[in-house]
C-alpha positions as a Markdown table, in Angstrom:
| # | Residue | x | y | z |
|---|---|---|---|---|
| 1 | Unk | 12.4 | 7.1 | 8.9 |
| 2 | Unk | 12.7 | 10.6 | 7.7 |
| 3 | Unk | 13.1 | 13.1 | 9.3 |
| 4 | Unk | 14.2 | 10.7 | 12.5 |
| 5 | Unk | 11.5 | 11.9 | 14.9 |
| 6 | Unk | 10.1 | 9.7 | 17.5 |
| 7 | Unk | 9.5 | 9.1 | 20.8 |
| 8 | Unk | 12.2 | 7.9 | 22.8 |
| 9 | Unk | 10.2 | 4.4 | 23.6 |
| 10 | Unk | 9.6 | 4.1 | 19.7 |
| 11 | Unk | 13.7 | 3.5 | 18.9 |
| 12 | Unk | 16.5 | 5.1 | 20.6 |
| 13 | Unk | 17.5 | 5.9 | 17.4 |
| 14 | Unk | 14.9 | 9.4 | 16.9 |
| 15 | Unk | 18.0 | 11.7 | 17.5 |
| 16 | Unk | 15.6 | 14.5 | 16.0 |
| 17 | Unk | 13.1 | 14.0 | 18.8 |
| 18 | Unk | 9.3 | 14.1 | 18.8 |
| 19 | Unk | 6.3 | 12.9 | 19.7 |
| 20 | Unk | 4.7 | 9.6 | 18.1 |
| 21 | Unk | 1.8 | 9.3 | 18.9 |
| 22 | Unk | 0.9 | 12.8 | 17.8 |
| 23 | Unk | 3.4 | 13.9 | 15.0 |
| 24 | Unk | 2.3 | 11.5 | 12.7 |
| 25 | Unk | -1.2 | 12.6 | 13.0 |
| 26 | Unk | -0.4 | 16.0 | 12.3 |
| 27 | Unk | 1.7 | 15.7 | 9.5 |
| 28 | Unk | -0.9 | 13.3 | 7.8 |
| 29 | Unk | -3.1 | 16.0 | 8.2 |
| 30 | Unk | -1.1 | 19.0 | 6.7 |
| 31 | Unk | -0.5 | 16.5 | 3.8 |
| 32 | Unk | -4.3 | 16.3 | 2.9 |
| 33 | Unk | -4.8 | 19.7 | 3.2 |
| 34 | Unk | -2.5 | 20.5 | 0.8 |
| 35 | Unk | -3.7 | 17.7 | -1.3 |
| 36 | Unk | -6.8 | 19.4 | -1.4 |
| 37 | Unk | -5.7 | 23.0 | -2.0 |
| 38 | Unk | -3.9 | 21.9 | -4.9 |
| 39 | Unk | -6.7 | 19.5 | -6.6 |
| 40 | Unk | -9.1 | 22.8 | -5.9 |
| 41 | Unk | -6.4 | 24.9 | -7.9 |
| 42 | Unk | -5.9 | 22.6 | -10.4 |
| 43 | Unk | -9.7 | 22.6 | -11.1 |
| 44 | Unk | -10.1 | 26.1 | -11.2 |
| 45 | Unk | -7.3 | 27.2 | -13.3 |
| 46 | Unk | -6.0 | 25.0 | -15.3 |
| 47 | Unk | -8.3 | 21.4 | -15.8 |
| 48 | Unk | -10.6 | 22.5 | -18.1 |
| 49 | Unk | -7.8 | 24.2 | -20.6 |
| 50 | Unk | -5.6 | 20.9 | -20.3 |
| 51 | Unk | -8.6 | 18.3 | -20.5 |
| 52 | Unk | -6.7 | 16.3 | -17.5 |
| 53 | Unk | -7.2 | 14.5 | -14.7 |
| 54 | Unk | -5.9 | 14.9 | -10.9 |
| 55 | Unk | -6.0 | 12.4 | -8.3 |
| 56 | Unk | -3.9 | 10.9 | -5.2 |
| 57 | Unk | -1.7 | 7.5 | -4.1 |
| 58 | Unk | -2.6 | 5.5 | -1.6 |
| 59 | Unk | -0.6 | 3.1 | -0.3 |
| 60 | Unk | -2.1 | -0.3 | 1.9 |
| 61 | Unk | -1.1 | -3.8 | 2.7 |
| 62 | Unk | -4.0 | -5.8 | 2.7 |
| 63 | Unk | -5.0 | -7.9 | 6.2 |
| 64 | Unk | -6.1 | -11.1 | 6.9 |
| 65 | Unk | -7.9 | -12.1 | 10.7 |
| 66 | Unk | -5.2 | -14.1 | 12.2 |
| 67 | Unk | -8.0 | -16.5 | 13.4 |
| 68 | Unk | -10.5 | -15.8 | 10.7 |
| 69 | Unk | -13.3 | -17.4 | 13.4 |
| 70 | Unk | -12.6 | -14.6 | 16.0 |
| 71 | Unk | -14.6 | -11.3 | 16.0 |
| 72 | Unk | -12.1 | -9.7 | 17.7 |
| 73 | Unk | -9.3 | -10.6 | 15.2 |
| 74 | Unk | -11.7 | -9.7 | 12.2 |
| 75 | Unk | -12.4 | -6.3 | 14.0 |
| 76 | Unk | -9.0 | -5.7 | 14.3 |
| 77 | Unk | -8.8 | -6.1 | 10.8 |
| 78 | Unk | -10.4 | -3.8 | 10.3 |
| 79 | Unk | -9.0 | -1.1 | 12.2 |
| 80 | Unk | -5.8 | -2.3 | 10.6 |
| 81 | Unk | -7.4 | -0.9 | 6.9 |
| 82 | Unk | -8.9 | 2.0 | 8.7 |
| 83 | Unk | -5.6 | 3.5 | 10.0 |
| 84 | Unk | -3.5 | 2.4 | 6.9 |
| 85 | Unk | -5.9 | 2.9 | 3.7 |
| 86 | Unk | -8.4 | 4.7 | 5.3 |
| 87 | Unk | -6.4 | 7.5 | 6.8 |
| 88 | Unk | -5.7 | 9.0 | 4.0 |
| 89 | Unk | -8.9 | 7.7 | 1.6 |
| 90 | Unk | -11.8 | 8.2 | 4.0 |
| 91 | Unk | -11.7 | 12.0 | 4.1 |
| 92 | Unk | -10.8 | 12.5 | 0.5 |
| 93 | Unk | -14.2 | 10.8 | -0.5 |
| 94 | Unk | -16.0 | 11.7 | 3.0 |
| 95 | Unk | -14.4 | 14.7 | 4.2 |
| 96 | Unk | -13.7 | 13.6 | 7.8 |
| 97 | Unk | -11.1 | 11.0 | 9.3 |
| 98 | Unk | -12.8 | 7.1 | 9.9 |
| 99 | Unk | -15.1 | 7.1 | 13.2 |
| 100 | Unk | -12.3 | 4.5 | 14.2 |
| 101 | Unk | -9.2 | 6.9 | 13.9 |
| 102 | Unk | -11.2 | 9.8 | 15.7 |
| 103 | Unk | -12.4 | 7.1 | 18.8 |
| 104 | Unk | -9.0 | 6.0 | 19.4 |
| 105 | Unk | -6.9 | 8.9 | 18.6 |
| 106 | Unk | -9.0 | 11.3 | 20.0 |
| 107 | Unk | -7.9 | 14.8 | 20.5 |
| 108 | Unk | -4.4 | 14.3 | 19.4 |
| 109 | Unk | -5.9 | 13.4 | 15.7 |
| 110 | Unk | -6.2 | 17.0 | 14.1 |
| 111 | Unk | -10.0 | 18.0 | 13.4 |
| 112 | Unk | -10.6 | 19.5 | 9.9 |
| 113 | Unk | -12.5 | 22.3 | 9.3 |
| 114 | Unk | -16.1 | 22.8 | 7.9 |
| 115 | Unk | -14.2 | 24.1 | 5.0 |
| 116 | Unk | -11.3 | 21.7 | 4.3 |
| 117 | Unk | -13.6 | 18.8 | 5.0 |
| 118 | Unk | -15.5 | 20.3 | 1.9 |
| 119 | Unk | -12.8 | 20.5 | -0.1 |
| 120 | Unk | -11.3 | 17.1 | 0.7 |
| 121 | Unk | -14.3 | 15.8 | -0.1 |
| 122 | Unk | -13.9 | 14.3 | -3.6 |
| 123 | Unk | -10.9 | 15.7 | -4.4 |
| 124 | Unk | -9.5 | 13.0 | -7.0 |
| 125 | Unk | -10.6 | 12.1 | -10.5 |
| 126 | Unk | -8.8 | 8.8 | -10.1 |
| 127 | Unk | -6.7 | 7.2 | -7.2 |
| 128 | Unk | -3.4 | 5.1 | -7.5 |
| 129 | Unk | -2.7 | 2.2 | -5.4 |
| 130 | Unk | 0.1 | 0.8 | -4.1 |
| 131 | Unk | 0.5 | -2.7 | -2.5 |
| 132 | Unk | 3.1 | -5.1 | -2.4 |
| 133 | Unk | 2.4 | -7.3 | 0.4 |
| 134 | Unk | -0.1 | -8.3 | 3.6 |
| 135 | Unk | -0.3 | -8.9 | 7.1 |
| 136 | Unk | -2.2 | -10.8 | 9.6 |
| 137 | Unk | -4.4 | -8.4 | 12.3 |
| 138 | Unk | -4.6 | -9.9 | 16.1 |
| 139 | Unk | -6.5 | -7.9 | 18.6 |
| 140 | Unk | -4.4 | -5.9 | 21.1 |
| 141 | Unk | -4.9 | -4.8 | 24.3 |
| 142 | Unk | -5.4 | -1.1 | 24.7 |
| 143 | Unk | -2.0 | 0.9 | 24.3 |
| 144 | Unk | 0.3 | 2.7 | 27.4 |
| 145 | Unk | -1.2 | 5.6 | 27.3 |
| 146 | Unk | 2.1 | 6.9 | 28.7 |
| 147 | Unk | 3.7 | 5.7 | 25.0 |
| 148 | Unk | 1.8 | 6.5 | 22.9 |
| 149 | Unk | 2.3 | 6.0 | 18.7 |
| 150 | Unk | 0.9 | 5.6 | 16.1 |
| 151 | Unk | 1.8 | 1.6 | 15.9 |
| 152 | Unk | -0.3 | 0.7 | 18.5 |
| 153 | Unk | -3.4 | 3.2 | 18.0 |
| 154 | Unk | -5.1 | 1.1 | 16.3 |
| 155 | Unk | -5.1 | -1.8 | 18.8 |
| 156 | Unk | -4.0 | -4.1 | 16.2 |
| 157 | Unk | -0.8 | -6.5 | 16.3 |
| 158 | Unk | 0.2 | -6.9 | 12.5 |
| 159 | Unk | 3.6 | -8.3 | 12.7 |
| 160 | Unk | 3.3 | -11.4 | 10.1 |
| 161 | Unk | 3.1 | -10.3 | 6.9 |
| 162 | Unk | 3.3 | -12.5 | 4.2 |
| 163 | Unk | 3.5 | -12.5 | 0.0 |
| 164 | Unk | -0.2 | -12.9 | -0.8 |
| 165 | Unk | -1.0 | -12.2 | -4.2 |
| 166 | Unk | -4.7 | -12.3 | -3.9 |
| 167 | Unk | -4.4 | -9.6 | -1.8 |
| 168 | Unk | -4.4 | -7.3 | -4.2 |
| 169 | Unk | -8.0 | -8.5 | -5.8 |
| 170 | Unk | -9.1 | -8.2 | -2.2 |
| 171 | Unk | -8.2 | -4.5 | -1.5 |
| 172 | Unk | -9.5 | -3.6 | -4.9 |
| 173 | Unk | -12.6 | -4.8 | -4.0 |
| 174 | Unk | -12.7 | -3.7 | -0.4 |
| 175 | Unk | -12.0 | -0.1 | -1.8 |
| 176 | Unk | -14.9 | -0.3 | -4.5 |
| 177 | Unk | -17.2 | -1.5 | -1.8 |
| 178 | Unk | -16.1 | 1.4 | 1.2 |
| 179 | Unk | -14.9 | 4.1 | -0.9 |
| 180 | Unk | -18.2 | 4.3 | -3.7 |
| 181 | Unk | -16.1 | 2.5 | -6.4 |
| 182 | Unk | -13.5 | 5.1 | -7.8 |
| 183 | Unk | -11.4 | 4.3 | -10.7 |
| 184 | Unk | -8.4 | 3.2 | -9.7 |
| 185 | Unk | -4.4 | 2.9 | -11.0 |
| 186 | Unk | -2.2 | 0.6 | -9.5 |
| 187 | Unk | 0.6 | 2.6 | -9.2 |
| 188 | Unk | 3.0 | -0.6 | -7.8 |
| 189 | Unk | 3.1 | -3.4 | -7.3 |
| 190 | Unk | 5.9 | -6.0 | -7.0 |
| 191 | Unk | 8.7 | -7.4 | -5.0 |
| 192 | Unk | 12.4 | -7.2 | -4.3 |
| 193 | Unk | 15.5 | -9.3 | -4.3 |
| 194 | Unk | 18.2 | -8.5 | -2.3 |
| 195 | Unk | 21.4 | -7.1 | -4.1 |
| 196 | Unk | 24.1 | -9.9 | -4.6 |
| 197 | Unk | 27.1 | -9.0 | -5.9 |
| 198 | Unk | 28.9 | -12.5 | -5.2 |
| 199 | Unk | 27.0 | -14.5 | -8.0 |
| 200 | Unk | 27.5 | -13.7 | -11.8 |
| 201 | Unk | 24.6 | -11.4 | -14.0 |
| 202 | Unk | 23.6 | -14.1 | -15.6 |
| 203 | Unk | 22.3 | -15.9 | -12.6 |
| 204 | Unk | 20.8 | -12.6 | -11.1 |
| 205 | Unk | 18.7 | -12.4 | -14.0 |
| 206 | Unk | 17.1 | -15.3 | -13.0 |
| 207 | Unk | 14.8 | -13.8 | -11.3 |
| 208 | Unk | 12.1 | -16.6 | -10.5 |
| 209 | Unk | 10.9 | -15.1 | -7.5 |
| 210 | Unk | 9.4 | -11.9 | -9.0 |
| 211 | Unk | 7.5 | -14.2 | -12.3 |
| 212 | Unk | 5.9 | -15.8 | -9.9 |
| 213 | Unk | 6.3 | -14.5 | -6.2 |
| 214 | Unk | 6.4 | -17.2 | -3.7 |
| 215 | Unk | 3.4 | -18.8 | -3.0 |
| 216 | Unk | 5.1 | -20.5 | 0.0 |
| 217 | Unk | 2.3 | -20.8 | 2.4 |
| 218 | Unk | 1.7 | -18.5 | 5.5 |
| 219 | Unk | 2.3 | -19.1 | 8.8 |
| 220 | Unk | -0.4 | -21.4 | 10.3 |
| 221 | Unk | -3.0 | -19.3 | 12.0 |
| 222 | Unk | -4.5 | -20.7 | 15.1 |
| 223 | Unk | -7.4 | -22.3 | 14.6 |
| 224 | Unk | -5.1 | -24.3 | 12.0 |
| 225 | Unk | -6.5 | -23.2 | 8.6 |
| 226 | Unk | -3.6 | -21.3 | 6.8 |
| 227 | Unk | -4.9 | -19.0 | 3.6 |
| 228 | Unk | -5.1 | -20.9 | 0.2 |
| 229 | Unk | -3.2 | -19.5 | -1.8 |
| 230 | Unk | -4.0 | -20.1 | -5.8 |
| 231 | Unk | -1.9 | -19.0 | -8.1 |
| 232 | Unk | -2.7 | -15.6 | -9.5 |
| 233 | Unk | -1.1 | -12.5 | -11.5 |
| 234 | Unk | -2.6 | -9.7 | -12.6 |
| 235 | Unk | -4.8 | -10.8 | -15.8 |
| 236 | Unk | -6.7 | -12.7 | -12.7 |
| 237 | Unk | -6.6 | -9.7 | -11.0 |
| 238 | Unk | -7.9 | -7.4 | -13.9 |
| 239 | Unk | -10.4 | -9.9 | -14.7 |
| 240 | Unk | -11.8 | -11.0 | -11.5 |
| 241 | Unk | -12.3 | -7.1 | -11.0 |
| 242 | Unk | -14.2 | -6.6 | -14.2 |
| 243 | Unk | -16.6 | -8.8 | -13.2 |
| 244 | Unk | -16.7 | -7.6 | -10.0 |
| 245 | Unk | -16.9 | -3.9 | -11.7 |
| 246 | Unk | -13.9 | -2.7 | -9.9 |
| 247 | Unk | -12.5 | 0.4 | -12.2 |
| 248 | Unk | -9.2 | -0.6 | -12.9 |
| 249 | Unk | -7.9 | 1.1 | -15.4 |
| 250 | Unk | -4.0 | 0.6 | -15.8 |
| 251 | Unk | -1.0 | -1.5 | -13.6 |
| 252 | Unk | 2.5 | -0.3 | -13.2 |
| 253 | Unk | 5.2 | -3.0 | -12.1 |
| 254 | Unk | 8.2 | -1.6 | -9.3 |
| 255 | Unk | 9.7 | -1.1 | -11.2 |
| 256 | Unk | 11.2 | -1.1 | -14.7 |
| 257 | Unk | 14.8 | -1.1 | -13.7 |
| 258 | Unk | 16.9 | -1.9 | -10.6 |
| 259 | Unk | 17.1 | 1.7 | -8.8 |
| 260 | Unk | 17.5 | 3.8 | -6.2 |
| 261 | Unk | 15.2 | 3.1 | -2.7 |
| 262 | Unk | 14.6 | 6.3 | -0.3 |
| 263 | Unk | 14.9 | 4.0 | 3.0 |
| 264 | Unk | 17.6 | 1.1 | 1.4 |
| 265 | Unk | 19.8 | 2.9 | -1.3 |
| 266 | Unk | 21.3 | 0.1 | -3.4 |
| 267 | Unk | 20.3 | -2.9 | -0.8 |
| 268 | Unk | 17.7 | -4.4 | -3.1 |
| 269 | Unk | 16.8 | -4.6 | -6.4 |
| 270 | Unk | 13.2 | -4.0 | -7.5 |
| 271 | Unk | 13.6 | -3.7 | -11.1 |
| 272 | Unk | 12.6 | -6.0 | -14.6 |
| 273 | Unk | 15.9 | -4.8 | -15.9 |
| 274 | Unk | 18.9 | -5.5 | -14.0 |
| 275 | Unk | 21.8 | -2.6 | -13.8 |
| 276 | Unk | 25.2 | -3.6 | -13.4 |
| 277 | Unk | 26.1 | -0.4 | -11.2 |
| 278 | Unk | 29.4 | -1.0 | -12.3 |
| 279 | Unk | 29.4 | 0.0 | -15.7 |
| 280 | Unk | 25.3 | 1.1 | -15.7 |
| 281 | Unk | 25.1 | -1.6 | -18.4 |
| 282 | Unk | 21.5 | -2.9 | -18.6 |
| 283 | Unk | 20.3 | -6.8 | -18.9 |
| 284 | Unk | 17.0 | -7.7 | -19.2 |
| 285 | Unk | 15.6 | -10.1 | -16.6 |
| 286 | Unk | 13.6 | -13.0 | -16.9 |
| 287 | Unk | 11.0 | -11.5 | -15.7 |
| 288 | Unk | 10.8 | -9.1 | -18.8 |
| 289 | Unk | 10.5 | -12.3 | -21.3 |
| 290 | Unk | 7.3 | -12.8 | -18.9 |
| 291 | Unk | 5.3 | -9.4 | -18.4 |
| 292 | Unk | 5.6 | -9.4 | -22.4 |
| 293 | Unk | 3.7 | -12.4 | -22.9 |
| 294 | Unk | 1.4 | -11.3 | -20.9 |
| 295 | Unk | 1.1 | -8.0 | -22.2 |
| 296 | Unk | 0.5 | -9.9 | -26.0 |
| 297 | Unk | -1.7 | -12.9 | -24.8 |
């Protein structure tokens, strides 16, 4: 992905160079760091005068144990979250990466100050969160250490992943439980359909897959159990977290019309309103007929 640097063991591809298992590390790092510089600006000059609120995006699958009766598969779990959610989380409401990241990474994970850890420490009024889909976590052997990456840091195989709609619910409550319950936008949330241009408009609006995303069941894990998956949408989701006490406080769908993606261009189509590139004529979807019902219910 942008900018094209990687190691040459990652993809041939990296025409750019660099260095995986350290770049990304470093680059994650400059990123909360300026995070923090700006949320400390914002709250000095300008938050009280504006009455507003600052906070930062996350984005996370969630994971299931691939064998939910191993320890090492649950463990791997959770180094899964740690080096996807937490990465960016844990030191904006703890000031420091998670123990996991700085054990396995070790010196090529950038340290933070005495001073930026202060700062990053609860810089966010709110945090958005993004999550469209999840993965089951299989313990892995410890990485080359001649090819090294990020991938493989965490010592987690998460190659399955899956439409899992409870998923959601179960990140929201993982972070209320890790991350001392912040209030929290889900900033999106959704699924795509690949662009078809050989079938007619009126049978791309027909998009059944996005009312009421597959539920096809996952891959069977090995001790035989798959997940069960219940039917659920997000007034079970907003719900469920009330009474949990989860501080949810507003859910946007990606996205409200078909549009341009940073990694596909035109490939797919996320949105509730289809756009016939064409003429950039706009149809609604089924999907729209839908989400307001159950905006009015």
């Amino acid at each position: 992905m942008a900018p094209g640097r990687c190691s040459p063991y990652v993809s041939a591809s990296c025409a750019a160079g660099g260095d995986s298992g350290r770049e990304p590390y470093v680059a994650g790092h400059h990123l909360l760091v300026a995070h923090a510089e700006a949320v400390r600006l914002y709250r000095a000059k300008y938050q009280a005068a504006h009455g507003g609120e600052v906070g930062i995006t996350q984005v996370s699958h969630w994971f299931e144990p691939y064998d939910a009766g191993s320890g090492a598969d649950r463990r791997a779990r959770r180094r899964a979250l740690d080096f996807m959610l937490g990465w960016f989380m844990h030191p904006v409401v703890h000031g420091e990466y998670p123990a996991t990241m700085r054990r396995l990474v070790g010196s090529r994970l950038p340290a933070f100050t005495a001073e930026q850890s202060e700062m990053l420490r609860g810089s966010f009024d709110f945090i958005g969160l993004n999550y469209y889909t999840s993965n089951y976590a299989m313990a892995a052997p410890s990485p080359n250490k001649l090819q090294l990456s990020y991938m493989t840091d965490n010592w987690a195989y998460t190659p399955i992943f899956f439409n899992y709609p409870p998923g959601l619910r179960e990140l929201l409550l993982y972070t209320k439980r890790r991350y001392n319950n912040p209030t929290i936008y889900i900033t999106e949330n959704g699924t795509d359909e690949a662009n078809n241009s050989t079938i007619p408009i009126s049978e791309a609006l027909k998009d059944e897959t996005r009312i009421g995303l597959p539920l096809q069941a996952p891959p069977v894990r090995a001790q035989g159990h798959p997940l069960r998956l219940d039917r659920i949408d997000e007034c079970d989701v907003f719900i469920t977290c009330d009474r949990e006490g989860v501080k949810v406080k507003g859910y946007f769908t990606w996205t409200f019309m078909d549009c341009f993606e940073f990694g596909d261009g035109f490939k797919d189509r996320f949105g509730l309103i289809y756009i016939d590139r064409a003429t950039l004529k706009r149809f609604r979807k089924k999907s729209t007929y839908w989400f307001a019902h159950f905006l009015h219910r």
